Short mmCIF file of C-alpha atoms in Angstrom, two decimals:
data_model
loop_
_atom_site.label_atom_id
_atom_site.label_comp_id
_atom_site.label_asym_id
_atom_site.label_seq_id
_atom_site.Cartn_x
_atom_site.Cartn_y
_atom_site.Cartn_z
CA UNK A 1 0.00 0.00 0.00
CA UNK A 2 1.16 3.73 -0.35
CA UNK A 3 -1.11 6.54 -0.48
CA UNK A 4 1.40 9.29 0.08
CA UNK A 5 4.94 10.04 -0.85
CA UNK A 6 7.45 13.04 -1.28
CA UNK A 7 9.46 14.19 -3.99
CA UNK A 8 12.50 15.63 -3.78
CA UNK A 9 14.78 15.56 -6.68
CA UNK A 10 14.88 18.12 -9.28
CA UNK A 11 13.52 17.08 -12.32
CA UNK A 12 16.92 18.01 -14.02
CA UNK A 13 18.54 15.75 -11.84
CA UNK A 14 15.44 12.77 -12.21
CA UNK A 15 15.99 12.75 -16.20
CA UNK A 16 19.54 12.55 -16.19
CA UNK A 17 19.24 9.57 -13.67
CA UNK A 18 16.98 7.62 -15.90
CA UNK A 19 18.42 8.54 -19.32
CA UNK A 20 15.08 10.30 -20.31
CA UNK A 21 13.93 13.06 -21.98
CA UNK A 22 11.74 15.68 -19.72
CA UNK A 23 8.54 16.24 -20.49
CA UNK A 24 7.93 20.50 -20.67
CA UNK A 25 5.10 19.98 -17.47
CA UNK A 26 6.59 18.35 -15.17
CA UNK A 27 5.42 18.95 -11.90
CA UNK A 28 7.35 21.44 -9.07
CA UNK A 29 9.37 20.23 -7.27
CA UNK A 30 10.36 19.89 -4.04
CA UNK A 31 6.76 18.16 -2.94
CA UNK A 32 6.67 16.49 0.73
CA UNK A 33 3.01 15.00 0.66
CA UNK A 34 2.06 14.34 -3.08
CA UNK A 35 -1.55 12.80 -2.77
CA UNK A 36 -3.54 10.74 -5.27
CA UNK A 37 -5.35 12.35 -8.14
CA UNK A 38 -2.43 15.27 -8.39
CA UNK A 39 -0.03 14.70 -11.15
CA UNK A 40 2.95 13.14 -10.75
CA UNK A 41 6.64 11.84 -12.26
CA UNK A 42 6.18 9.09 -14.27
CA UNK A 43 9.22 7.31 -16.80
CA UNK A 44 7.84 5.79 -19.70
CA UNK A 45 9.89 3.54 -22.50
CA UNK A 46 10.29 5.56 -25.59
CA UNK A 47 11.71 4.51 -29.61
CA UNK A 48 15.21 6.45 -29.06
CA UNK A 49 14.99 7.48 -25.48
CA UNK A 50 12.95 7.67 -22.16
CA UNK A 51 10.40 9.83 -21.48
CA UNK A 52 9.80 11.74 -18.09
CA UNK A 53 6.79 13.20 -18.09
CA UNK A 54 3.75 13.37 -15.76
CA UNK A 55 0.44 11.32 -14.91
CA UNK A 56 -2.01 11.56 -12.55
CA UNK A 57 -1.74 9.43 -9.86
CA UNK A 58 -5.12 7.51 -10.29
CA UNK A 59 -5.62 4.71 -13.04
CA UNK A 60 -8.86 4.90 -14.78
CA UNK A 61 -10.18 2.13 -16.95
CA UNK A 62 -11.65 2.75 -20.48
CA UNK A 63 -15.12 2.31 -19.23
CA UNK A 64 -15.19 4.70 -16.64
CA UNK A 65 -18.06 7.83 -17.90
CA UNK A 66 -16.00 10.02 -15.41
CA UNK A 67 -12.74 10.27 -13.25
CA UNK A 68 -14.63 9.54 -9.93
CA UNK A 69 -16.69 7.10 -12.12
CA UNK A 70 -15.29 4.26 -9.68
CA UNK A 71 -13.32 3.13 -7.11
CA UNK A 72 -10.07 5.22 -6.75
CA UNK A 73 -6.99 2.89 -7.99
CA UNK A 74 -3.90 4.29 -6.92
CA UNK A 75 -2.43 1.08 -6.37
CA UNK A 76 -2.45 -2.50 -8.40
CA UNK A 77 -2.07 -5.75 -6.08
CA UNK A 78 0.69 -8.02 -7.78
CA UNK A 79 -1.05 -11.47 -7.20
CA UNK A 80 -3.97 -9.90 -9.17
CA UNK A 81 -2.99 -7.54 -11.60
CA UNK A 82 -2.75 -9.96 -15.03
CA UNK A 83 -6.57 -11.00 -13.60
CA UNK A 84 -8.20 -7.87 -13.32
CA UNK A 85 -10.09 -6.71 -16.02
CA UNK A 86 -9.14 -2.91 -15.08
CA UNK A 87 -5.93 -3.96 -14.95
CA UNK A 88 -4.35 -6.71 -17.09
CA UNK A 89 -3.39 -5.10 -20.54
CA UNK A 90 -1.23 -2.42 -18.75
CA UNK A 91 0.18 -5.08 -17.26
CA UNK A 92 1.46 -7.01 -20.18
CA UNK A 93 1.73 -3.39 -22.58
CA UNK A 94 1.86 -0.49 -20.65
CA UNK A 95 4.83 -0.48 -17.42
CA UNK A 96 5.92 2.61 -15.96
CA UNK A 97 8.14 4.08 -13.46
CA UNK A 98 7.67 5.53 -10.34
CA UNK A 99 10.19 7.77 -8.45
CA UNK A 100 10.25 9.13 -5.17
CA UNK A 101 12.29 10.06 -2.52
CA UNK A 102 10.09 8.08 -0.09
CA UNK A 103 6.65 7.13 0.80
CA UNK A 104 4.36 7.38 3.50
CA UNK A 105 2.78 4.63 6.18
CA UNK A 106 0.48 4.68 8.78
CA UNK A 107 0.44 2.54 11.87
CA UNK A 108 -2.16 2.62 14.74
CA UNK A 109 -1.48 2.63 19.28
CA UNK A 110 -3.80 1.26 21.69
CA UNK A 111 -6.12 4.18 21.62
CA UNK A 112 -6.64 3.98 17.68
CA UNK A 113 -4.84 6.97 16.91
CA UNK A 114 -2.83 7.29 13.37
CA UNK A 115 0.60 7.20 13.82
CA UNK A 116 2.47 8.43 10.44
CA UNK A 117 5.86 6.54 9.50
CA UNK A 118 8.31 7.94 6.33
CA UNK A 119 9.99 4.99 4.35
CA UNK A 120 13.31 5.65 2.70
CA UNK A 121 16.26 3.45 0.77
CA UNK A 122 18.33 2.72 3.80
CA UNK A 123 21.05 3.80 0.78
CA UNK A 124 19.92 7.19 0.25
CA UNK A 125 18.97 6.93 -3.72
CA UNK A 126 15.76 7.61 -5.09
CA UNK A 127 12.80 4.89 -4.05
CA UNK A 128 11.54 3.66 -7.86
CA UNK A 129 8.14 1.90 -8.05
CA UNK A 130 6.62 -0.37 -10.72
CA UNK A 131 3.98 0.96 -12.58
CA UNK A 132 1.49 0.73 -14.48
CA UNK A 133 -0.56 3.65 -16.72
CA UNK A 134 -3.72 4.04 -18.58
CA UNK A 135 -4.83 7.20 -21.28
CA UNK A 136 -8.79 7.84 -19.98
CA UNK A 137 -11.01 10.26 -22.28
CA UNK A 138 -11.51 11.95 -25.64
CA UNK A 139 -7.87 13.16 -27.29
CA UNK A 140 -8.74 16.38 -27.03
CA UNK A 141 -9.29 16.08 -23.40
CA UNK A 142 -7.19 13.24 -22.21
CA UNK A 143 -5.83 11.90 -19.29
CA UNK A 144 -2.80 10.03 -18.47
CA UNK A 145 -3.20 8.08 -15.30
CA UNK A 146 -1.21 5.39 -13.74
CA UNK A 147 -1.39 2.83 -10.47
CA UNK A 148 1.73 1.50 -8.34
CA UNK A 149 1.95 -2.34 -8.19
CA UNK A 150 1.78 -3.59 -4.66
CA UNK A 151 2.94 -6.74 -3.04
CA UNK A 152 2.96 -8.20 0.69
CA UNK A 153 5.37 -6.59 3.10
CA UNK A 154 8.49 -7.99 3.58
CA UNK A 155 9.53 -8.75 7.19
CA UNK A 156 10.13 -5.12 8.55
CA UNK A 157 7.61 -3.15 6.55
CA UNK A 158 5.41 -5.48 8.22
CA UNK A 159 5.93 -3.97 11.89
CA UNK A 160 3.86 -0.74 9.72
CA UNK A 161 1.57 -2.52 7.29
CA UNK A 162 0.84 -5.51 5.68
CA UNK A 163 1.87 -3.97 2.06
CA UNK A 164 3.98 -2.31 0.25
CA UNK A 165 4.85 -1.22 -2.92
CA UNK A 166 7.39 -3.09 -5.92
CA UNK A 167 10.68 -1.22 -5.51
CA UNK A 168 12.85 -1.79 -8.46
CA UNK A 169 16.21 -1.83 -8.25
CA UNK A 170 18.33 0.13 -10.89
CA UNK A 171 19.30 -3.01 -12.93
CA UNK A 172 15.57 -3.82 -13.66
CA UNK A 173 14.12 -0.58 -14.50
CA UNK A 174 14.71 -1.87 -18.44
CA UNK A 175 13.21 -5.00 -17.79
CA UNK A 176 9.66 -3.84 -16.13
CA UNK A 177 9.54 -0.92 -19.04
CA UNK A 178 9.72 -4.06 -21.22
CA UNK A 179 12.81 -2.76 -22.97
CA UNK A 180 15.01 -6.13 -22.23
CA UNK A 181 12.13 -8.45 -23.11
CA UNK A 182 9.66 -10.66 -21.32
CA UNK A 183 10.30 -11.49 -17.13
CA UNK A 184 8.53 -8.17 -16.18
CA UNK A 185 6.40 -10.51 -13.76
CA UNK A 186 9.63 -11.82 -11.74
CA UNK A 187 10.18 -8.49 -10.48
CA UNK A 188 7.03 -8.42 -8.55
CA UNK A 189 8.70 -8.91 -5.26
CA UNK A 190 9.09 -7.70 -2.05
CA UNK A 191 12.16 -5.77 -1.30
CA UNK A 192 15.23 -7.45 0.41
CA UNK A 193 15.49 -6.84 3.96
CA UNK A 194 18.21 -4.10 3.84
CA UNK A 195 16.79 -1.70 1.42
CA UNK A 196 14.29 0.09 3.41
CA UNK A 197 14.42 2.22 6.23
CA UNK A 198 12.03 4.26 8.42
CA UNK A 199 10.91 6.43 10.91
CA UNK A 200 8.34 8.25 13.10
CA UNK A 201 6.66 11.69 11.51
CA UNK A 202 4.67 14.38 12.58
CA UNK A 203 1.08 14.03 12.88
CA UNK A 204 0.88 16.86 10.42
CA UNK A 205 1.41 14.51 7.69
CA UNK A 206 -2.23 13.22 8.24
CA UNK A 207 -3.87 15.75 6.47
CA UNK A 208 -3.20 15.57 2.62
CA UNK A 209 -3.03 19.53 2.58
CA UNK A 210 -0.08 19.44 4.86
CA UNK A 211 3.27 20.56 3.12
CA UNK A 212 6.86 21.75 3.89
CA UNK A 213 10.09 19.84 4.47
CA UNK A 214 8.81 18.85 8.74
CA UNK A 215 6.73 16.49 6.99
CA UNK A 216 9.71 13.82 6.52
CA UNK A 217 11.88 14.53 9.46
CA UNK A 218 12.21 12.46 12.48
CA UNK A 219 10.43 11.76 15.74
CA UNK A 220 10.63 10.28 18.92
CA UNK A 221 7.93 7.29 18.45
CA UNK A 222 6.44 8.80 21.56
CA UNK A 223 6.29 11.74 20.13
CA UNK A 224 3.07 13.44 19.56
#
């Protein structure tokens, strides 16, 4: 599962680490709590080069009359995602990648309350998701949208949630955008044991129309 995340890295910077070409609207950067349905960096396979460019962070299916004409799909469960109907051509024709300087969990205490948790590369380099994206609407009007693929939690994500998303490690980014042939699938995984990291956050992270850099810095877990 992730239904937050921050973005750090200048786009400069992001399309010289994947080789790709930058799209003229990408969005601003720094962003500390990008939230579904806003647009967001997306690298897509290209004939001569990558393209980074954005999406909106929300798959729609073909047969949606509307945006909200469903459930929301941010994410795309792995076990699942050659199944679903919503979901299975992207799978096989349409791979993206995600980047992100890290994502956001929440965990609940005793009482119920939300406790908000920021998960990092224990490395330092960008976080890179598999993806998945969609075009929804009339050309003259249409939208690019994409979905993260999910998977269960390895061992220590699993002290925060039961899910988390596919993190790709450089060497495969060419084989999920299908640019080293077929074995996309494999990659499906969760992440080893020593590539995450994470740690407490302010409560102020809750609320989707929180913002600044606060958002990602650390807390005591006690901490309010």
């Amino acid at each position: 599962m992730c239904g937050r995340f921050a973005t750090t890295l200048p786009n400069e910077a992001m399309a010289q680490l994947f080789d790709a070409s930058p799209a003229n609207d990408l969005p601003e950067v720094p962003n500390f709590n990008t939230c579904p349905t806003t647009q967001i960096h997306v690298i897509e396979p290209g004939e001569d080069r990558r393209k980074l460019r954005t999406m909106r962070w929300g798959f729609i299916p073909h047969w949606y009359d509307k945006p909200s004409g469903g459930p929301l799909l941010i994410n795309a469960r792995a076990e699942t995602i050659a199944e679903k109907p919503a979901f299975r051509e992207a799978c096989r024709q349409r791979r993206c990648l995600i980047p992100c300087s890290g994502f956001y969990e929440w965990s609940k205490d005793e009482a119920g309350n939300r406790l908000p948790w920021y998960i990092t590369r224990k490395d330092g380099a960008e976080m890179v998701f598999a993806g998945i994206w969609q075009d929804w609407g009339p050309e003259e009007a249409r939208l690019r949208t994409c979905a993260m693929v999910t998977v269960a939690a390895n061992a220590l994500m699993s002290r925060i949630h039961h899910r988390m998303p596919v993190i790709l490690e450089p060497q495969h980014w060419g084989k999920w955008l299908g640019e080293e042939g077929h074995g996309a699938a494999t990659l499906m995984q969760p992440a080893a044991e020593d590539v995450i990291t994470f740690h407490r956050v302010r409560t102020e992270v809750n609320s989707n129309r929180a913002s600044g850099p606060q958002l990602i810095e650390e807390i005591p877990p006690d901490a309010c």
